[in-house]
Coordinates of C-alpha atoms and ligand atoms in Angstrom, one line a residue:
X20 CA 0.0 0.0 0.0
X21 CA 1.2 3.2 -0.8
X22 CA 0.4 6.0 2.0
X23 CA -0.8 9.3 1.2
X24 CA 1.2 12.3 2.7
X25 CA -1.4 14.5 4.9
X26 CA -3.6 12.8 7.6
X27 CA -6.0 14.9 9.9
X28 CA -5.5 14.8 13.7
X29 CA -7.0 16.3 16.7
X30 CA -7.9 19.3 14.5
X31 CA -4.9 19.6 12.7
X32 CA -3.3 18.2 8.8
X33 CA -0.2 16.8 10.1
X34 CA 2.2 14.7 7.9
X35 CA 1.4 11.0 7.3
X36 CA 4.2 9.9 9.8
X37 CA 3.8 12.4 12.3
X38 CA -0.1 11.2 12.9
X39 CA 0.9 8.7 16.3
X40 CA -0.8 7.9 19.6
X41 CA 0.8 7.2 22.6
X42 CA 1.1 3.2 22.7
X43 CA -0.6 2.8 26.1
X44 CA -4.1 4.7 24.4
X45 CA -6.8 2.7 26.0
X46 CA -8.4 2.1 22.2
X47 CA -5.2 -0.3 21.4
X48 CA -5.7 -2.1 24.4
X49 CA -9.7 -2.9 24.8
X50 CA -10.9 -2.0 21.4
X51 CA -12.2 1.5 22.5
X52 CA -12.8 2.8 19.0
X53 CA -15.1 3.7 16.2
X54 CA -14.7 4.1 12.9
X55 CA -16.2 4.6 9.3
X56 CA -15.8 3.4 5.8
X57 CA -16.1 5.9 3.0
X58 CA -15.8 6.1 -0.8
X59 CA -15.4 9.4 -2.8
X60 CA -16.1 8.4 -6.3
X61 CA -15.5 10.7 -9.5
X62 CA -18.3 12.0 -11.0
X63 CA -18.8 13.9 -14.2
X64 CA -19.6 16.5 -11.7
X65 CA -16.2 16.3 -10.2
X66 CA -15.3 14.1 -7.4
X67 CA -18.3 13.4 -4.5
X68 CA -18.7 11.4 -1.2
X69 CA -21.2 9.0 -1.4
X70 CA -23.6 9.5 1.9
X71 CA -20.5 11.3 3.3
X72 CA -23.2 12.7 6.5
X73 CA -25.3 9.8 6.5
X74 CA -21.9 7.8 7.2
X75 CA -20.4 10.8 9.6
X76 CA -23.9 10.7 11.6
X77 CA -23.4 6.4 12.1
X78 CA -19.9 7.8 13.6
X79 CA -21.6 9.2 16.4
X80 CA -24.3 7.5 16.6
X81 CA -21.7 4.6 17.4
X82 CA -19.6 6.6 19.9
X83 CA -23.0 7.5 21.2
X84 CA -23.6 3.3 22.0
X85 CA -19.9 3.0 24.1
X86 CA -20.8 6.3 25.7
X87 CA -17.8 8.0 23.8
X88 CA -18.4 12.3 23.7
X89 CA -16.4 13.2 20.7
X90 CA -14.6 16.5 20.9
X91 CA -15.5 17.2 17.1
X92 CA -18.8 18.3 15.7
X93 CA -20.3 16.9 12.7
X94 CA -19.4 19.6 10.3
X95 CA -15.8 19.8 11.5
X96 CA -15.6 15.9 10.6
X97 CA -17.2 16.4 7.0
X98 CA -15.2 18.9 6.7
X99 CA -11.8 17.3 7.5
X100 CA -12.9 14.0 5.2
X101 CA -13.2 16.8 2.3
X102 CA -9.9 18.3 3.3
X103 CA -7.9 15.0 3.4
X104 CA -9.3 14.4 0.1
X105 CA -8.0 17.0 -1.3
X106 CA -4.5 17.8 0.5
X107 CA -3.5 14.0 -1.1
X108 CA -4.6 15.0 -4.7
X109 CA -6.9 11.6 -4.3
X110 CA -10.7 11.8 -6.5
X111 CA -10.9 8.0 -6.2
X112 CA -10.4 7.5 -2.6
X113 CA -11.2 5.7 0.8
X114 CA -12.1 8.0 3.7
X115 CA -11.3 6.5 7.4
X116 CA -12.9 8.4 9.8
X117 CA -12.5 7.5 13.2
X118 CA -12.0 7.9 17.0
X119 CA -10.5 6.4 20.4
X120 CA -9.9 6.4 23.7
X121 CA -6.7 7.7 24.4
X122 CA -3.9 7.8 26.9
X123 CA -5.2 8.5 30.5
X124 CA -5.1 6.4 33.3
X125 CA -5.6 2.6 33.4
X126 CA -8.9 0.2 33.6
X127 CA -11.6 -0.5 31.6
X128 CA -14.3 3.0 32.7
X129 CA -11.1 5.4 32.5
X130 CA -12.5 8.7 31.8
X131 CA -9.8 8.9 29.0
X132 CA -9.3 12.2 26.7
X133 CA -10.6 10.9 22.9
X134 CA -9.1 11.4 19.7
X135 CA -10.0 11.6 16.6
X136 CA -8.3 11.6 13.0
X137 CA -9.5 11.1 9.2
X138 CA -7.2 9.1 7.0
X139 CA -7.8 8.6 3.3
X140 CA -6.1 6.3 0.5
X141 CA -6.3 5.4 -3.0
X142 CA -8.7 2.3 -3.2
X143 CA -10.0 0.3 -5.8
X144 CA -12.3 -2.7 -5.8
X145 CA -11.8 -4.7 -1.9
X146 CA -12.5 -8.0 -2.9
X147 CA -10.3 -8.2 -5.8
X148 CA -10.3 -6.6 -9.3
X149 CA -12.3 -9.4 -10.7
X150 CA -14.8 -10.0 -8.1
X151 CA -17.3 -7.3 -9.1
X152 CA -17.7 -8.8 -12.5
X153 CA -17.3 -12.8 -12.0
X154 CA -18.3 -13.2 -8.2
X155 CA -16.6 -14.7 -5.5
X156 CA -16.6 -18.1 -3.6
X157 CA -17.6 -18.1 -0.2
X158 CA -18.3 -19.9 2.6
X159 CA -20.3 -20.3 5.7
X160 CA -17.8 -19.2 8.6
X161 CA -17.4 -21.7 11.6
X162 CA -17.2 -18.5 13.6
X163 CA -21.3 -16.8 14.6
X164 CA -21.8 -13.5 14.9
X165 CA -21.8 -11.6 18.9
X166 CA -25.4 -12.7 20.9
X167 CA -27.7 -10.2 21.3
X168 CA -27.1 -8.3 24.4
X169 CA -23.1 -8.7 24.2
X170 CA -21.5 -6.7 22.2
X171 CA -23.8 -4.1 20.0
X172 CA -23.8 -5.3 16.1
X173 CA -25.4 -1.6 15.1
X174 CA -22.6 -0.2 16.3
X175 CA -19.3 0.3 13.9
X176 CA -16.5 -0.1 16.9
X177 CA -12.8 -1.1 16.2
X178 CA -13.7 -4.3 19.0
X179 CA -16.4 -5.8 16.4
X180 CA -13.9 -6.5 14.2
X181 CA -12.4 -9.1 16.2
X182 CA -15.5 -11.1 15.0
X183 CA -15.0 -9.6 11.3
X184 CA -11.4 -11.1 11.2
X185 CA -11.9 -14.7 12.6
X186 CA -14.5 -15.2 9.6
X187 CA -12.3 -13.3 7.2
X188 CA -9.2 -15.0 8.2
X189 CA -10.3 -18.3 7.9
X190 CA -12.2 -17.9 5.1
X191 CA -9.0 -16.4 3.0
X192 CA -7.0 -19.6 4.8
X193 CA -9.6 -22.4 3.4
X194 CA -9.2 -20.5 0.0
X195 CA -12.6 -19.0 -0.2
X196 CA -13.1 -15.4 -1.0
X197 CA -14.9 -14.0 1.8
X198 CA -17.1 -15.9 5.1
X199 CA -20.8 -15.6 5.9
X200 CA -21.7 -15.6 9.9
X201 CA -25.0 -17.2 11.1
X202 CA -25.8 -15.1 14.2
X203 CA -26.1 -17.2 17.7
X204 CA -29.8 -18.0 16.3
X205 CA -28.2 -20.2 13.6
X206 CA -30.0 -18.2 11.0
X207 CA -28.2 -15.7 8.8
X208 CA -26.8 -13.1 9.9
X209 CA -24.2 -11.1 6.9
X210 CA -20.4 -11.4 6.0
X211 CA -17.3 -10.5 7.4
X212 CA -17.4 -6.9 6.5
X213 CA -20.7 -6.5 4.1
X214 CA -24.2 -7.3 4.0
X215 CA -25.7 -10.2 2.5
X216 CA -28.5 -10.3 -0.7
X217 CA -30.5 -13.0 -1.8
X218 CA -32.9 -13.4 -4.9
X219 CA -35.9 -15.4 -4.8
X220 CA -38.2 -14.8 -8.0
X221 CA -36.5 -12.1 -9.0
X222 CA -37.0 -10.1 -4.9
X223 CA -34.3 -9.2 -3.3
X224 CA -34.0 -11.0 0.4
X225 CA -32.3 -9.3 3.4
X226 CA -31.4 -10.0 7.0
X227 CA -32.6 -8.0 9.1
X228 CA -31.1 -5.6 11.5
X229 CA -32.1 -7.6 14.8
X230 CA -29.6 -10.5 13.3
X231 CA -26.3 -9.1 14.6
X232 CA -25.1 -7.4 12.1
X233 CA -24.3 -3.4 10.9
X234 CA -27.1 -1.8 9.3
X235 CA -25.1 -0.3 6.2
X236 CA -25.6 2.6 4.6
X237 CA -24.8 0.4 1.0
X238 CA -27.9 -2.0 1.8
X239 CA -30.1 1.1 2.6
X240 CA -29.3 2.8 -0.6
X241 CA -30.0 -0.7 -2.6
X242 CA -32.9 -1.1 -0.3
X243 CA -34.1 2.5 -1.6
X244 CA -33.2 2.1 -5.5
X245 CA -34.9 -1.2 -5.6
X246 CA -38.3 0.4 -4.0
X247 CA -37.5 3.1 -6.7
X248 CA -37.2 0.8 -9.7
X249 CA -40.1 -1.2 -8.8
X250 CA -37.6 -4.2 -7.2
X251 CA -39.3 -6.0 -4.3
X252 CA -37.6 -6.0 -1.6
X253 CA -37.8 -8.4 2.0
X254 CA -36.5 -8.2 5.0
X255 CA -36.2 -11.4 6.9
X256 CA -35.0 -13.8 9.2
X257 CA -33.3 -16.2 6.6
X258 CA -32.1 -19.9 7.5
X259 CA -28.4 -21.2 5.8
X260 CA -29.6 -23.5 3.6
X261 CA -31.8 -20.6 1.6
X262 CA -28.0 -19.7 0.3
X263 CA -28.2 -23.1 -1.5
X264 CA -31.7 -22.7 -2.7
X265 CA -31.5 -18.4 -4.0
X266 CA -31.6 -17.9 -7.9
X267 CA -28.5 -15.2 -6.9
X268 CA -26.5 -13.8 -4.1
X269 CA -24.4 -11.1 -3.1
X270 CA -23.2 -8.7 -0.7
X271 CA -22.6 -5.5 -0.5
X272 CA -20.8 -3.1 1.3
X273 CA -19.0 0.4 1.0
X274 CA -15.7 -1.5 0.6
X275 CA -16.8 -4.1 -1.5
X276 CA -19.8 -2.4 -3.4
X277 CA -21.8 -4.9 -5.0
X278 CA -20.1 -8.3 -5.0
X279 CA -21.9 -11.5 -6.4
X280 CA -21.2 -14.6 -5.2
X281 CA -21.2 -17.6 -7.9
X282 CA -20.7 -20.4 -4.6
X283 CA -21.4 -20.8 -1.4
X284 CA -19.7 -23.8 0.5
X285 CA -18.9 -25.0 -2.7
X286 CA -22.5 -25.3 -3.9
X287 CA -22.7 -23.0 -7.6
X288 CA -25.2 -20.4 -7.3
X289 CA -27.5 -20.1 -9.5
X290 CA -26.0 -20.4 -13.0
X291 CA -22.6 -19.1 -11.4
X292 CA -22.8 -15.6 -13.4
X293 CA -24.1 -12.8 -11.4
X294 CA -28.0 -12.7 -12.1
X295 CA -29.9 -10.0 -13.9
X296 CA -31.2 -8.7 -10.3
X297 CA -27.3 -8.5 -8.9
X298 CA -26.6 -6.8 -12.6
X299 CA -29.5 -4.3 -12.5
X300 CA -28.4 -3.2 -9.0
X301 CA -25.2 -3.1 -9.9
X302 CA -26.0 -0.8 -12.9
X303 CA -28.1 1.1 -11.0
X304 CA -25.3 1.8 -8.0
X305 CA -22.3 2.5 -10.2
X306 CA -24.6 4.8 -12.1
X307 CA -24.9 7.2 -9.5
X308 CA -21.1 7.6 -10.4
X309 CA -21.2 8.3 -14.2
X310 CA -24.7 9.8 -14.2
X311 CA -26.8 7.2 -15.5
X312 CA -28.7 6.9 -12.0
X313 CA -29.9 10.0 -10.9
X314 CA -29.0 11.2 -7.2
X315 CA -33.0 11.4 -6.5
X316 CA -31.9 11.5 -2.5
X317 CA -28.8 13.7 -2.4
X318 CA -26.6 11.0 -2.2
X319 CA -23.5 12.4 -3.7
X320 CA -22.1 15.4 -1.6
X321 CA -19.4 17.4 -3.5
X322 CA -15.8 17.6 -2.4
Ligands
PMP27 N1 -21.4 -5.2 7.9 C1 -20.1 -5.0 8.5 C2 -19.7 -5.8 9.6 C3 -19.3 -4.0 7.9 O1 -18.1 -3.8 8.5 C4 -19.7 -3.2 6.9 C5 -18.8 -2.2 6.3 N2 -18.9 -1.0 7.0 C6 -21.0 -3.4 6.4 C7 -21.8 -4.4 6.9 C8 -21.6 -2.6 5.2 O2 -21.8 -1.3 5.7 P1 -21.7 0.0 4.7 O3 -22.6 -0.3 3.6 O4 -22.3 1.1 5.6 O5 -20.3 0.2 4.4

């Protein structure tokens, strides 16, 4: 990875390498963090942040869950992802917003300061250049999703991702592409880092948000162009084996956009080709980035 040269910090565009924490910050050791995930895509309307204050507002709406007061307001966020942005010369970028508990005093309720920084980076497609147009393999992770009532699934903390990496991790080591979690239920619950699709007679089929997983800001805008293009759309509790039975599948994510899947568990999906639903969507998303989707919710927010 190459790393851009400004970072923001605490309020101030400091130098890539001068952007450090003290080592004993309470976030590195308890996973006293949250964070965001956000693209800036160029538009033939110049470069835009897709749901940059829809994303920014899920930042505090997490810190709000661990009981985290971030010293920055809304507007001063937005405005540093812009600024970032721009100081690295990026149009095509990833935005990292985030924040944690810092250095002050030991044990788990230390009233510690918090900090807060925005990186950004040059990013392409996450699950590899070819996934978006052939699918992925993937399989159901050994590894469930967090209980209700144990740690919060709505809420986008660095800690989560403890989860996120087991099913990750050992998906990537059996050679699939990416891992599905069943929440403690047993039924579905979504991937490592991205929300899970299914087509049944040409509707779209979601988990809902009550099974352990992060209610994303990509699923809500598909959620939203399918009601606008006439796609059914149904949220459900959804048992494993309907990813053997679905005519397609795929998940989504800002990350990893909209990513088919052509197997689950080594089962072929459908005819293995991502669907004409998965397609449409597709089409539909990426065409609020060359125009051919218009922004009918004020989606894209200018840099
Ligand atoms: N679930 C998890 C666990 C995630 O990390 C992400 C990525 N932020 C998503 C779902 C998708 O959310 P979004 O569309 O808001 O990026």
């Amino acid at each position: 990875m190459q790393y851009p040269d400004w970072i923001w910090h605490n309020g101030d565009i400091k130098r890539w390498q001068d952007a450090t924490t003290h080592i004993m910050a309470h976030g590195l050791h308890y996973g006293s963090s949250v964070f965001e995930g956000i693209r800036c895509y160029e538009t033939p309307d110049g470069p835009a942040i897709f749901r940059l204050t829809d994303h920014n507002k899920r930042l505090y709406a997490s810190a709000r869950i661990y009981d985290m007061a971030l010293p920055y307001d809304l507007d001063t966020i937005n405005a540093a992802c812009r600024e970032v942005i721009r100081r690295n010369g990026l149009s095509r970028a990833y935005l990292r917003p985030f924040a944690w508990r810092g250095l002050g005093g030991f044990g788990l309720s230390a009233e510690t300061p918090i900090e807060m920084a925005v990186a950004t980076w040059f990013m392409g497609p996450y699950l590899g250049d070819e996934a978006l147009e052939t699918g992925i393999d993937a399989c159901v992770s050994s590894w469930q999703r967090f209980a209700p009532n144990t740690i919060p699934a709505g809420a986008k903390a660095g800690g989560n991702y403890l989860s996120g990496q087991l099913i990750a991790r050992e998906a990537r080591r059996l050679g699939f592409g990416e891992g599905i979690a069943l929440a403690s239920t047993g039924l579905l619950s979504e991937g490592a880092g991205e929300n899970l699709f299914l087509v049944f007679d040409g509707a779209l089929h979601t988990t809902p948000v009550s099974a352990a997983l992060l209610n994303g800001i990509t699923r809500n805008s598909l959620i939203t162009l399918a009601h606008d293009h006439g796609i059914e759309v149904v949220e459900r509790d959804l048992p494993r084996e309907y990813l053997y039975l679905c005519d397609e599948l795929f998940m989504c994510g800002t990350a990893a956009e909209i990513t088919p899947i052509r197997s689950v568990d080594g089962r072929q999906v459908g005819t293995g080709r991502p669907g004409p639903v998965t397609r449409r969507l597709q089409e539909l998303f990426f065409g609020l980035f060359d125009g051919r989707t218009p922004d009918r919710h004020g989606w894209l927010e200018a840099l």
